[in-house]
Amino acid sequence: FDIDRHLIPDVFGTISFILLLLLPAISMRLFAEDQKQGSFELLLSAPLASWEIVLGKFLGAMGFVCMMLLSLSHCFLGLFWMGSPDIGVLVMNIVSILFFSGACISVGMLFSSFTKNQLIALSLSFITCLIFWISDGVAQLGSGKFSEILSYISFIPHLDQMSQGALHIKDLGYFFCFIFFFLFVTMQRVEANRWT
């Protein structure tokens, strides 16, 4: 039984699906709760740039995700008890989960910055992340340039490459650009609130 090819990608595939359900709930409060309670104006009046506010909330949410992953460390240690997994494959799966978490949190932050209602932020961020999750499956139904675009914007092909232990520049670029885009738009939204 090949742990590296069968067990590790399946375990982390299950973790990423669970995170798809949890991450919108983690990120829904990041700005919506501040706007609802009226503490958002206090945050904007602090001597902080908009990018510092956005980056601070993003890193705080990512820290929470890292603590959740640390709670699974006994599962990773169990893999070494069962056999001898490849450290590179295990590390790349953890890295892929972190990139995926960052992407979903950045989407949730954007929708949280647009509304005071946490349930609206939760619903919109979950639907958006789900679209990015299933777009590869939709792309398989057709062919042509549009199907290639749908496949490329999906999380799944990039996560699959990384789950096999392969680190490609296009996968790193995809996640960096994805996270940067949503954080940048969130920063513009926070900056716009300073002037309204």
PDB file of N, CA and C in Angstrom, residues 23-25 27-33 35 40 54 103-132 155 178 181-183 185-187 189-190 193:
ATOM      1  N   LEU A  23     -14.018  27.563   6.369  1.00  0.00           N
ATOM      2  CA  LEU A  23     -13.314  28.833   6.193  1.00  0.00           C
ATOM      3  C   LEU A  23     -14.233  30.028   5.952  1.00  0.00           C
ATOM      4  N   PRO A  24     -15.321  29.889   5.177  1.00  0.00           N
ATOM      5  CA  PRO A  24     -16.234  31.034   5.089  1.00  0.00           C
ATOM      6  C   PRO A  24     -16.818  31.432   6.440  1.00  0.00           C
ATOM      7  N   ALA A  25     -17.032  30.452   7.322  1.00  0.00           N
ATOM      8  CA  ALA A  25     -17.544  30.771   8.661  1.00  0.00           C
ATOM      9  C   ALA A  25     -16.483  31.475   9.510  1.00  0.00           C
ATOM     10  N   SER A  27     -14.089  33.445   8.279  1.00  0.00           N
ATOM     11  CA  SER A  27     -13.823  34.780   7.738  1.00  0.00           C
ATOM     12  C   SER A  27     -15.034  35.706   7.727  1.00  0.00           C
ATOM     13  N   MET A  28     -16.226  35.204   8.011  1.00  0.00           N
ATOM     14  CA  MET A  28     -17.428  36.035   7.881  1.00  0.00           C
ATOM     15  C   MET A  28     -17.469  37.178   8.889  1.00  0.00           C
ATOM     16  N   ARG A  29     -16.776  37.037  10.008  1.00  0.00           N
ATOM     17  CA  ARG A  29     -16.834  38.062  11.049  1.00  0.00           C
ATOM     18  C   ARG A  29     -15.739  39.104  10.942  1.00  0.00           C
ATOM     19  N   LEU A  30     -14.776  38.904  10.076  1.00  0.00           N
ATOM     20  CA  LEU A  30     -13.570  39.724  10.111  1.00  0.00           C
ATOM     21  C   LEU A  30     -13.862  41.212   9.975  1.00  0.00           C
ATOM     22  N   PHE A  31     -14.776  41.578   9.112  1.00  0.00           N
ATOM     23  CA  PHE A  31     -15.166  42.990   8.992  1.00  0.00           C
ATOM     24  C   PHE A  31     -16.635  43.213   9.330  1.00  0.00           C
ATOM     25  N   ALA A  32     -17.492  42.218   9.062  1.00  0.00           N
ATOM     26  CA  ALA A  32     -18.930  42.393   9.262  1.00  0.00           C
ATOM     27  C   ALA A  32     -19.272  42.681  10.721  1.00  0.00           C
ATOM     28  N   GLU A  33     -18.603  41.994  11.638  1.00  0.00           N
ATOM     29  CA  GLU A  33     -18.882  42.207  13.060  1.00  0.00           C
ATOM     30  C   GLU A  33     -18.449  43.600  13.507  1.00  0.00           C
ATOM     31  N   GLN A  35     -18.368  46.258  11.611  1.00  0.00           N
ATOM     32  CA  GLN A  35     -19.335  47.213  11.057  1.00  0.00           C
ATOM     33  C   GLN A  35     -20.647  47.167  11.827  1.00  0.00           C
ATOM     34  N   PHE A  40     -15.839  49.554  13.640  1.00  0.00           N
ATOM     35  CA  PHE A  40     -15.078  49.686  12.406  1.00  0.00           C
ATOM     36  C   PHE A  40     -14.553  51.114  12.239  1.00  0.00           C
ATOM     37  N   VAL A  54      -6.058  45.103   6.724  1.00  0.00           N
ATOM     38  CA  VAL A  54      -6.437  43.912   5.958  1.00  0.00           C
ATOM     39  C   VAL A  54      -5.443  42.784   6.199  1.00  0.00           C
ATOM     40  N   ALA A 103      -6.609  31.353   0.217  1.00  0.00           N
ATOM     41  CA  ALA A 103      -7.495  31.761  -0.872  1.00  0.00           C
ATOM     42  C   ALA A 103      -8.932  31.911  -0.382  1.00  0.00           C
ATOM     43  N   CYS A 104      -9.418  30.931   0.375  1.00  0.00           N
ATOM     44  CA  CYS A 104     -10.803  30.993   0.862  1.00  0.00           C
ATOM     45  C   CYS A 104     -10.998  32.122   1.872  1.00  0.00           C
ATOM     46  N   ILE A 105     -10.020  32.353   2.723  1.00  0.00           N
ATOM     47  CA  ILE A 105     -10.133  33.434   3.702  1.00  0.00           C
ATOM     48  C   ILE A 105     -10.135  34.786   3.008  1.00  0.00           C
ATOM     49  N   SER A 106      -9.314  34.947   1.961  1.00  0.00           N
ATOM     50  CA  SER A 106      -9.293  36.231   1.248  1.00  0.00           C
ATOM     51  C   SER A 106     -10.632  36.506   0.575  1.00  0.00           C
ATOM     52  N   VAL A 107     -11.278  35.457   0.053  1.00  0.00           N
ATOM     53  CA  VAL A 107     -12.620  35.625  -0.520  1.00  0.00           C
ATOM     54  C   VAL A 107     -13.607  36.025   0.569  1.00  0.00           C
ATOM     55  N   GLY A 108     -13.549  35.346   1.709  1.00  0.00           N
ATOM     56  CA  GLY A 108     -14.455  35.666   2.810  1.00  0.00           C
ATOM     57  C   GLY A 108     -14.257  37.064   3.352  1.00  0.00           C
ATOM     58  N   MET A 109     -13.004  37.515   3.388  1.00  0.00           N
ATOM     59  CA  MET A 109     -12.730  38.877   3.855  1.00  0.00           C
ATOM     60  C   MET A 109     -13.361  39.915   2.944  1.00  0.00           C
ATOM     61  N   LEU A 110     -13.307  39.660   1.647  1.00  0.00           N
ATOM     62  CA  LEU A 110     -13.889  40.616   0.703  1.00  0.00           C
ATOM     63  C   LEU A 110     -15.383  40.770   0.945  1.00  0.00           C
ATOM     64  N   PHE A 111     -16.101  39.664   1.042  1.00  0.00           N
ATOM     65  CA  PHE A 111     -17.539  39.760   1.236  1.00  0.00           C
ATOM     66  C   PHE A 111     -17.880  40.282   2.633  1.00  0.00           C
ATOM     67  N   SER A 112     -17.036  39.985   3.602  1.00  0.00           N
ATOM     68  CA  SER A 112     -17.264  40.504   4.948  1.00  0.00           C
ATOM     69  C   SER A 112     -17.103  42.023   4.988  1.00  0.00           C
ATOM     70  N   SER A 113     -16.242  42.559   4.130  1.00  0.00           N
ATOM     71  CA  SER A 113     -16.037  44.015   4.120  1.00  0.00           C
ATOM     72  C   SER A 113     -17.187  44.757   3.439  1.00  0.00           C
ATOM     73  N   PHE A 114     -18.054  44.052   2.718  1.00  0.00           N
ATOM     74  CA  PHE A 114     -19.147  44.693   1.998  1.00  0.00           C
ATOM     75  C   PHE A 114     -20.465  44.697   2.763  1.00  0.00           C
ATOM     76  N   THR A 115     -20.558  43.951   3.860  1.00  0.00           N
ATOM     77  CA  THR A 115     -21.851  43.834   4.536  1.00  0.00           C
ATOM     78  C   THR A 115     -21.682  43.817   6.048  1.00  0.00           C
ATOM     79  N   LYS A 116     -22.747  44.193   6.733  1.00  0.00           N
ATOM     80  CA  LYS A 116     -22.780  44.093   8.194  1.00  0.00           C
ATOM     81  C   LYS A 116     -23.349  42.754   8.643  1.00  0.00           C
ATOM     82  N   ASN A 117     -23.984  42.048   7.736  1.00  0.00           N
ATOM     83  CA  ASN A 117     -24.648  40.789   8.061  1.00  0.00           C
ATOM     84  C   ASN A 117     -23.677  39.628   7.838  1.00  0.00           C
ATOM     85  N   GLN A 118     -23.385  38.907   8.902  1.00  0.00           N
ATOM     86  CA  GLN A 118     -22.432  37.804   8.807  1.00  0.00           C
ATOM     87  C   GLN A 118     -22.961  36.655   7.960  1.00  0.00           C
ATOM     88  N   LEU A 119     -24.255  36.402   7.998  1.00  0.00           N
ATOM     89  CA  LEU A 119     -24.821  35.301   7.211  1.00  0.00           C
ATOM     90  C   LEU A 119     -24.726  35.576   5.721  1.00  0.00           C
ATOM     91  N   ILE A 120     -24.886  36.843   5.322  1.00  0.00           N
ATOM     92  CA  ILE A 120     -24.722  37.191   3.914  1.00  0.00           C
ATOM     93  C   ILE A 120     -23.274  36.982   3.498  1.00  0.00           C
ATOM     94  N   ALA A 121     -22.344  37.429   4.345  1.00  0.00           N
ATOM     95  CA  ALA A 121     -20.922  37.230   4.052  1.00  0.00           C
ATOM     96  C   ALA A 121     -20.585  35.748   3.973  1.00  0.00           C
ATOM     97  N   LEU A 122     -21.133  34.951   4.886  1.00  0.00           N
ATOM     98  CA  LEU A 122     -20.909  33.506   4.875  1.00  0.00           C
ATOM     99  C   LEU A 122     -21.437  32.876   3.588  1.00  0.00           C
ATOM    100  N   SER A 123     -22.668  33.214   3.219  1.00  0.00           N
ATOM    101  CA  SER A 123     -23.296  32.615   2.039  1.00  0.00           C
ATOM    102  C   SER A 123     -22.546  32.978   0.762  1.00  0.00           C
ATOM    103  N   LEU A 124     -22.229  34.263   0.598  1.00  0.00           N
ATOM    104  CA  LEU A 124     -21.561  34.701  -0.630  1.00  0.00           C
ATOM    105  C   LEU A 124     -20.155  34.126  -0.747  1.00  0.00           C
ATOM    106  N   SER A 125     -19.436  34.086   0.368  1.00  0.00           N
ATOM    107  CA  SER A 125     -18.075  33.543   0.299  1.00  0.00           C
ATOM    108  C   SER A 125     -18.095  32.030   0.065  1.00  0.00           C
ATOM    109  N   PHE A 126     -19.051  31.325   0.673  1.00  0.00           N
ATOM    110  CA  PHE A 126     -19.145  29.885   0.428  1.00  0.00           C
ATOM    111  C   PHE A 126     -19.501  29.589  -1.025  1.00  0.00           C
ATOM    112  N   ILE A 127     -20.463  30.322  -1.574  1.00  0.00           N
ATOM    113  CA  ILE A 127     -20.867  30.102  -2.968  1.00  0.00           C
ATOM    114  C   ILE A 127     -19.699  30.396  -3.909  1.00  0.00           C
ATOM    115  N   THR A 128     -18.971  31.477  -3.653  1.00  0.00           N
ATOM    116  CA  THR A 128     -17.834  31.825  -4.509  1.00  0.00           C
ATOM    117  C   THR A 128     -16.744  30.765  -4.433  1.00  0.00           C
ATOM    118  N   CYS A 129     -16.401  30.336  -3.214  1.00  0.00           N
ATOM    119  CA  CYS A 129     -15.379  29.286  -3.065  1.00  0.00           C
ATOM    120  C   CYS A 129     -15.839  27.980  -3.695  1.00  0.00           C
ATOM    121  N   LEU A 130     -17.128  27.678  -3.576  1.00  0.00           N
ATOM    122  CA  LEU A 130     -17.667  26.461  -4.187  1.00  0.00           C
ATOM    123  C   LEU A 130     -17.573  26.523  -5.710  1.00  0.00           C
ATOM    124  N   ILE A 131     -17.808  27.708  -6.276  1.00  0.00           N
ATOM    125  CA  ILE A 131     -17.683  27.876  -7.732  1.00  0.00           C
ATOM    126  C   ILE A 131     -16.244  27.612  -8.163  1.00  0.00           C
ATOM    127  N   PHE A 132     -15.291  28.151  -7.411  1.00  0.00           N
ATOM    128  CA  PHE A 132     -13.885  27.906  -7.732  1.00  0.00           C
ATOM    129  C   PHE A 132     -13.510  26.439  -7.489  1.00  0.00           C
ATOM    130  N   PHE A 155      -9.656  25.491  -8.005  1.00  0.00           N
ATOM    131  CA  PHE A 155      -8.679  25.095  -6.982  1.00  0.00           C
ATOM    132  C   PHE A 155      -8.139  23.686  -7.227  1.00  0.00           C
ATOM    133  N   PHE A 178      -4.263  34.885  -6.728  1.00  0.00           N
ATOM    134  CA  PHE A 178      -5.628  34.782  -6.204  1.00  0.00           C
ATOM    135  C   PHE A 178      -5.741  35.510  -4.870  1.00  0.00           C
ATOM    136  N   PHE A 181      -5.153  39.342  -5.247  1.00  0.00           N
ATOM    137  CA  PHE A 181      -6.277  40.046  -5.865  1.00  0.00           C
ATOM    138  C   PHE A 181      -7.389  40.309  -4.859  1.00  0.00           C
ATOM    139  N   PHE A 182      -7.799  39.285  -4.122  1.00  0.00           N
ATOM    140  CA  PHE A 182      -8.905  39.463  -3.190  1.00  0.00           C
ATOM    141  C   PHE A 182      -8.511  40.345  -2.007  1.00  0.00           C
ATOM    142  N   LEU A 183      -7.270  40.252  -1.546  1.00  0.00           N
ATOM    143  CA  LEU A 183      -6.834  41.141  -0.474  1.00  0.00           C
ATOM    144  C   LEU A 183      -6.735  42.581  -0.971  1.00  0.00           C
ATOM    145  N   VAL A 185      -8.577  43.984  -3.390  1.00  0.00           N
ATOM    146  CA  VAL A 185      -9.932  44.529  -3.511  1.00  0.00           C
ATOM    147  C   VAL A 185     -10.506  44.821  -2.128  1.00  0.00           C
ATOM    148  N   THR A 186     -10.226  43.966  -1.159  1.00  0.00           N
ATOM    149  CA  THR A 186     -10.672  44.216   0.216  1.00  0.00           C
ATOM    150  C   THR A 186     -10.042  45.486   0.763  1.00  0.00           C
ATOM    151  N   MET A 187      -8.752  45.682   0.477  1.00  0.00           N
ATOM    152  CA  MET A 187      -8.070  46.897   0.925  1.00  0.00           C
ATOM    153  C   MET A 187      -8.705  48.141   0.295  1.00  0.00           C
ATOM    154  N   ARG A 189     -11.785  48.418  -0.596  1.00  0.00           N
ATOM    155  CA  ARG A 189     -13.081  48.594   0.070  1.00  0.00           C
ATOM    156  C   ARG A 189     -12.903  49.270   1.436  1.00  0.00           C
ATOM    157  N   VAL A 190     -11.892  48.831   2.185  1.00  0.00           N
ATOM    158  CA  VAL A 190     -11.618  49.449   3.489  1.00  0.00           C
ATOM    159  C   VAL A 190     -11.210  50.902   3.297  1.00  0.00           C
ATOM    160  N   ASN A 193     -14.132  53.115   2.710  1.00  0.00           N
ATOM    161  CA  ASN A 193     -14.894  53.406   3.929  1.00  0.00           C
ATOM    162  C   ASN A 193     -14.316  54.573   4.710  1.00  0.00           C
TER     163      ASN A 193
END
